[in-house]
Amino acid sequence: MLNIALPKGRLGEKVYGMFERAGFDCPAIREENRKLYFENEALGLRYFWVKPSDVAIYVERGAADIGVAGKDILLEYAPDVYELLDLNVGRCRMCVAGPKDFSDDLSKTLRVATKFTSIASDYYASLGRDIDVIPLNGSIELAPILGLSDVIVDIVETGTTLKENNLAVLETIVPISARLIANKSSFVFYRPRIEELTRRLSQEVKP
Ligand code: PRP
C-alpha cells in the first residue's frame, strides 16, 4: 500500500479530484461518513485526511509515503522531505499586513504578530530589521487593531479579511500553493510508482 496524506477540507477535496483524474481513484472516499482513511486495494492505495498543517509531519516521519502540503507549512517547519510537484492549487501569498497608513519607525523594534514565526523571523532577518515576534494561533488580524502588534505576517487569499478589518497588504513575502511531497526513504523504495504518479498528476496541473 502507498500511503497518501491529504489535507482535510476544501483544498483536500480539490487535490483528491486531481489524483482521481490522474487515475489514482478511491471510490470509498466519496462516501458521506466520518472515516479518516480509505483504501483501493486493487491499486494499492490508502488515502487519509489529516489537518493541513500536519501533512508534512506524517510524511517526514514515514507514516505517509507521500502527501500534499502548503508551501507555507514547508517554509515554516522545513520538514526533511522531497518536494516533487507544485499542484498550483490553494494559491495565496504570505504577506506583511497592517494599518493602511502604517509607516515603519526604524528607531523601534517592530512588533510582528503571526502564526508563521520562522517565516517572519527569516524575512526580517534578511532585511536586517529587528523584530519582536508575537506568536498567535488565529484571528491574527486583531493584533494590530488592538495594539498588540504593529504589523502581522499572514496568509492572504482574497484579501477580504484584511479589507473588512481595515488593514492592507504592506509587503508580499512569498507566493504559496499546494505541493506534492514525499518521504525520503519511501521515495527510494517506491521510486517508479511515485515518479509515475507525479508524472500523471503533473498532467492535471492547470497553469
Ligand atoms: C487565513 C488567514 C486569514 C485569511 C485570509 O485564515 O489567516 O485570516 O485566511 O483569507 P482572505 O484573504 O481570503 O480573507 P484561515 O481561514 O485559514 O483561518 P485561521 O485564522 O485559523 O488561520
CSV table of C-alpha atoms and ligand atoms in Angstrom, one decimal:
chain,number,residue,atom,x,y,z
A,1,MET,CA,0.0,0.0,0.0
A,2,LEU,CA,1.2,3.5,-0.8
A,3,ASN,CA,0.0,5.8,2.0
A,4,ILE,CA,-1.1,9.2,0.9
A,5,ALA,CA,-1.9,12.1,3.4
A,6,LEU,CA,-4.3,14.7,2.1
A,7,PRO,CA,-5.2,17.9,3.8
A,8,LYS,CA,-8.7,17.7,5.2
A,9,GLY,CA,-11.1,20.4,3.8
A,10,ARG,CA,-11.9,22.1,0.6
A,11,LEU,CA,-8.3,22.1,-0.7
A,12,GLY,CA,-8.0,18.4,0.0
A,13,GLU,CA,-11.1,17.6,-1.9
A,14,LYS,CA,-9.8,19.6,-4.9
A,15,VAL,CA,-6.5,17.8,-4.6
A,16,TYR,CA,-8.2,14.4,-4.4
A,17,GLY,CA,-10.0,15.3,-7.6
A,18,MET,CA,-6.6,15.7,-9.3
A,19,PHE,CA,-5.5,12.3,-8.0
A,20,GLU,CA,-8.7,10.7,-9.2
A,21,ARG,CA,-8.5,12.2,-12.7
A,22,ALA,CA,-4.9,11.1,-12.9
A,23,GLY,CA,-6.1,7.5,-12.4
A,24,PHE,CA,-5.5,7.1,-8.7
A,25,ASP,CA,-9.1,6.9,-7.6
A,26,CYS,CA,-10.5,5.5,-4.4
A,27,PRO,CA,-14.3,5.5,-4.7
A,28,ALA,CA,-14.8,4.9,-0.9
A,29,ILE,CA,-13.5,8.4,-0.3
A,30,ARG,CA,-16.7,9.9,-1.9
A,31,GLU,CA,-19.0,8.2,0.7
A,32,GLU,CA,-20.5,10.6,3.2
A,33,ASN,CA,-19.1,9.5,6.6
A,34,ARG,CA,-16.6,10.5,9.1
A,35,LYS,CA,-14.0,7.9,8.3
A,36,LEU,CA,-10.4,9.3,8.0
A,37,TYR,CA,-8.8,6.7,5.8
A,38,PHE,CA,-9.8,4.9,2.6
A,39,GLU,CA,-8.3,2.1,0.6
A,40,ASN,CA,-8.3,1.0,-3.0
A,41,GLU,CA,-6.8,-2.5,-2.7
A,42,ALA,CA,-6.7,-3.1,-6.4
A,43,LEU,CA,-4.5,0.0,-6.9
A,44,GLY,CA,-2.6,-0.5,-3.7
A,45,LEU,CA,-3.5,3.0,-2.4
A,46,ARG,CA,-4.5,4.2,1.0
A,47,TYR,CA,-5.6,7.8,1.4
A,48,PHE,CA,-6.1,9.6,4.7
A,49,TRP,CA,-7.3,13.0,5.7
A,50,VAL,CA,-5.2,14.9,8.2
A,51,LYS,CA,-5.2,18.5,9.4
A,52,PRO,CA,-3.4,20.5,6.6
A,53,SER,CA,-0.6,21.7,8.9
A,54,ASP,CA,0.1,18.1,10.0
A,55,VAL,CA,0.6,16.5,6.5
A,56,ALA,CA,4.3,17.4,6.5
A,57,ILE,CA,4.9,15.6,9.8
A,58,TYR,CA,3.1,12.4,8.6
A,59,VAL,CA,5.3,12.4,5.5
A,60,GLU,CA,8.5,13.4,7.2
A,61,ARG,CA,8.1,10.5,9.7
A,62,GLY,CA,7.1,8.0,7.1
A,63,ALA,CA,3.5,7.4,8.3
A,64,ALA,CA,2.6,8.6,4.9
A,65,ASP,CA,4.8,7.9,1.8
A,66,ILE,CA,3.5,11.0,0.0
A,67,GLY,CA,1.2,13.9,0.8
A,68,VAL,CA,0.1,17.3,-0.2
A,69,ALA,CA,1.1,20.3,1.9
A,70,GLY,CA,1.0,24.0,1.5
A,71,LYS,CA,4.3,25.8,0.8
A,72,ASP,CA,3.6,27.9,3.9
A,73,ILE,CA,4.0,24.8,6.1
A,74,LEU,CA,7.1,23.7,4.2
A,75,LEU,CA,8.7,27.1,4.7
A,76,GLU,CA,7.7,27.4,8.3
A,77,TYR,CA,8.7,23.9,9.5
A,78,ALA,CA,11.3,22.9,6.9
A,79,PRO,CA,10.5,19.2,7.1
A,80,ASP,CA,13.1,16.8,5.7
A,81,VAL,CA,11.0,15.7,2.7
A,82,TYR,CA,11.3,15.8,-1.1
A,83,GLU,CA,9.1,18.4,-2.8
A,84,LEU,CA,8.0,16.8,-6.1
A,85,LEU,CA,5.4,19.0,-7.7
A,86,ASP,CA,3.7,22.4,-7.5
A,87,LEU,CA,0.0,21.5,-7.8
A,88,ASN,CA,-0.9,25.2,-8.4
A,89,VAL,CA,-4.0,25.0,-6.3
A,90,GLY,CA,-4.6,26.6,-2.9
A,91,ARG,CA,-2.9,29.6,-4.2
A,92,CYS,CA,-2.4,32.6,-1.9
A,93,ARG,CA,0.5,34.7,-0.6
A,94,MET,CA,2.4,35.2,2.6
A,95,CYS,CA,2.3,38.9,3.4
A,96,VAL,CA,3.1,41.6,5.8
A,97,ALA,CA,-0.1,43.5,6.6
A,98,GLY,CA,-1.0,46.3,8.8
A,99,PRO,CA,-2.9,49.6,9.0
A,100,LYS,CA,-3.2,51.2,5.5
A,101,ASP,CA,-1.2,54.3,6.7
A,102,PHE,CA,1.5,52.3,8.5
A,103,SER,CA,5.0,53.7,8.4
A,104,ASP,CA,7.8,51.8,10.0
A,105,ASP,CA,9.7,53.7,12.7
A,106,LEU,CA,13.2,52.2,12.4
A,107,SER,CA,14.2,53.6,15.8
A,108,LYS,CA,11.9,51.0,17.4
A,109,THR,CA,11.7,47.2,17.4
A,110,LEU,CA,8.9,46.2,15.1
A,111,ARG,CA,6.2,44.1,16.8
A,112,VAL,CA,5.0,41.3,14.4
A,113,ALA,CA,2.1,39.0,15.3
A,114,THR,CA,2.0,35.8,13.3
A,115,LYS,CA,1.3,32.0,13.2
A,116,PHE,CA,4.4,31.8,11.0
A,117,THR,CA,7.2,32.7,13.4
A,118,SER,CA,10.0,31.2,11.3
A,119,ILE,CA,8.9,32.8,8.1
A,120,ALA,CA,8.5,36.2,9.8
A,121,SER,CA,11.9,35.9,11.5
A,122,ASP,CA,13.7,34.8,8.4
A,123,TYR,CA,12.1,37.6,6.3
A,124,TYR,CA,13.0,40.4,8.7
A,125,ALA,CA,16.5,38.9,9.3
A,126,SER,CA,17.0,39.1,5.6
A,127,LEU,CA,16.2,42.8,5.8
A,128,GLY,CA,18.4,43.3,8.9
A,129,ARG,CA,15.3,44.6,10.8
A,130,ASP,CA,15.0,43.9,14.5
A,131,ILE,CA,11.6,42.4,15.4
A,132,ASP,CA,9.7,41.1,18.4
A,133,VAL,CA,7.7,38.1,17.2
A,134,ILE,CA,4.3,37.7,18.9
A,135,PRO,CA,3.1,34.1,18.3
A,136,LEU,CA,-0.6,33.7,17.8
A,137,ASN,CA,-2.8,30.8,16.6
A,138,GLY,CA,-5.6,32.6,14.7
A,139,SER,CA,-7.5,35.8,14.2
A,140,ILE,CA,-4.1,37.4,13.7
A,141,GLU,CA,-5.8,40.5,12.1
A,142,LEU,CA,-6.9,41.6,15.6
A,143,ALA,CA,-3.3,42.1,16.8
A,144,PRO,CA,-2.6,45.5,15.1
A,145,ILE,CA,-6.2,46.6,15.7
A,146,LEU,CA,-5.8,46.2,19.5
A,147,GLY,CA,-2.3,47.4,19.6
A,148,LEU,CA,-0.8,44.0,20.4
A,149,SER,CA,1.5,44.3,17.4
A,150,ASP,CA,2.5,46.9,14.7
A,151,VAL,CA,2.0,44.5,11.8
A,152,ILE,CA,1.1,40.9,11.0
A,153,VAL,CA,2.7,38.2,8.8
A,154,ASP,CA,-0.1,36.1,7.5
A,155,ILE,CA,-1.7,34.4,4.5
A,156,VAL,CA,-3.8,36.5,2.2
A,157,GLU,CA,-6.0,34.8,-0.3
A,158,THR,CA,-8.8,37.0,-1.5
A,159,GLY,CA,-7.9,40.0,0.8
A,160,THR,CA,-11.4,40.1,2.2
A,161,THR,CA,-10.3,39.5,5.9
A,162,LEU,CA,-7.8,42.4,5.7
A,163,LYS,CA,-10.3,44.7,4.0
A,164,GLU,CA,-13.1,44.0,6.4
A,165,ASN,CA,-10.7,44.8,9.3
A,166,ASN,CA,-9.4,48.0,7.8
A,167,LEU,CA,-5.9,46.5,7.1
A,168,ALA,CA,-3.9,46.3,3.9
A,169,VAL,CA,-1.0,44.3,2.4
A,170,LEU,CA,2.2,46.2,3.1
A,171,GLU,CA,4.7,43.7,1.5
A,172,THR,CA,4.4,40.3,-0.2
A,173,ILE,CA,6.9,37.8,1.2
A,174,VAL,CA,6.3,34.8,-1.0
A,175,PRO,CA,3.6,33.2,-3.2
A,176,ILE,CA,2.1,30.0,-1.7
A,177,SER,CA,0.5,26.9,-3.3
A,178,ALA,CA,0.0,23.2,-2.5
A,179,ARG,CA,2.9,20.9,-3.2
A,180,LEU,CA,3.2,17.1,-3.6
A,181,ILE,CA,5.8,15.9,-1.1
A,182,ALA,CA,7.4,12.5,-0.5
A,183,ASN,CA,9.1,10.8,2.4
A,184,LYS,CA,12.8,10.4,1.5
A,185,SER,CA,13.0,6.6,2.2
A,186,SER,CA,9.7,6.0,0.6
A,187,PHE,CA,10.9,7.8,-2.5
A,188,VAL,CA,13.8,5.4,-2.8
A,189,PHE,CA,11.7,2.3,-2.1
A,190,TYR,CA,8.7,3.2,-4.3
A,191,ARG,CA,10.6,5.4,-6.8
A,192,PRO,CA,9.0,4.1,-10.1
A,193,ARG,CA,5.5,4.3,-8.6
A,194,ILE,CA,6.0,7.7,-7.1
A,195,GLU,CA,7.6,9.1,-10.3
A,196,GLU,CA,4.7,7.7,-12.4
A,197,LEU,CA,2.2,9.2,-10.0
A,198,THR,CA,4.0,12.6,-10.1
A,199,ARG,CA,4.1,12.5,-13.9
A,200,ARG,CA,0.4,11.7,-14.2
A,201,LEU,CA,-0.6,14.3,-11.6
A,202,SER,CA,1.5,16.9,-13.4
A,203,GLN,CA,-0.8,16.5,-16.4
A,204,GLU,CA,-3.7,17.6,-14.2
A,205,VAL,CA,-2.0,20.8,-13.0
A,206,LYS,CA,-3.6,23.8,-14.6
A,207,PRO,CA,-1.4,26.8,-15.5
B,1,PRP,C1,-6.4,32.6,6.8
B,1,PRP,C2,-5.6,33.8,7.1
B,1,PRP,C3,-6.5,35.0,7.0
B,1,PRP,C4,-7.5,34.5,5.9
B,1,PRP,C5,-7.1,35.2,4.6
B,1,PRP,O1,-7.1,32.2,7.9
B,1,PRP,O2,-5.0,33.7,8.4
B,1,PRP,O3,-7.2,35.2,8.2
B,1,PRP,O4,-7.3,33.1,5.8
B,1,PRP,O5,-8.1,34.9,3.6
B,1,PRP,P1,-8.7,36.0,2.7
B,1,PRP,O6,-7.6,36.9,2.2
B,1,PRP,O7,-9.4,35.3,1.6
B,1,PRP,O8,-9.7,36.8,3.5
B,1,PRP,P2,-7.9,30.8,7.9
B,1,PRP,O9,-9.2,30.9,7.3
B,1,PRP,O10,-7.0,29.8,7.3
B,1,PRP,O11,-8.0,30.6,9.5
B,1,PRP,P3,-7.0,30.8,10.7
B,1,PRP,O12,-7.4,32.1,11.3
B,1,PRP,O13,-7.3,29.6,11.6
B,1,PRP,O14,-5.6,30.8,10.2
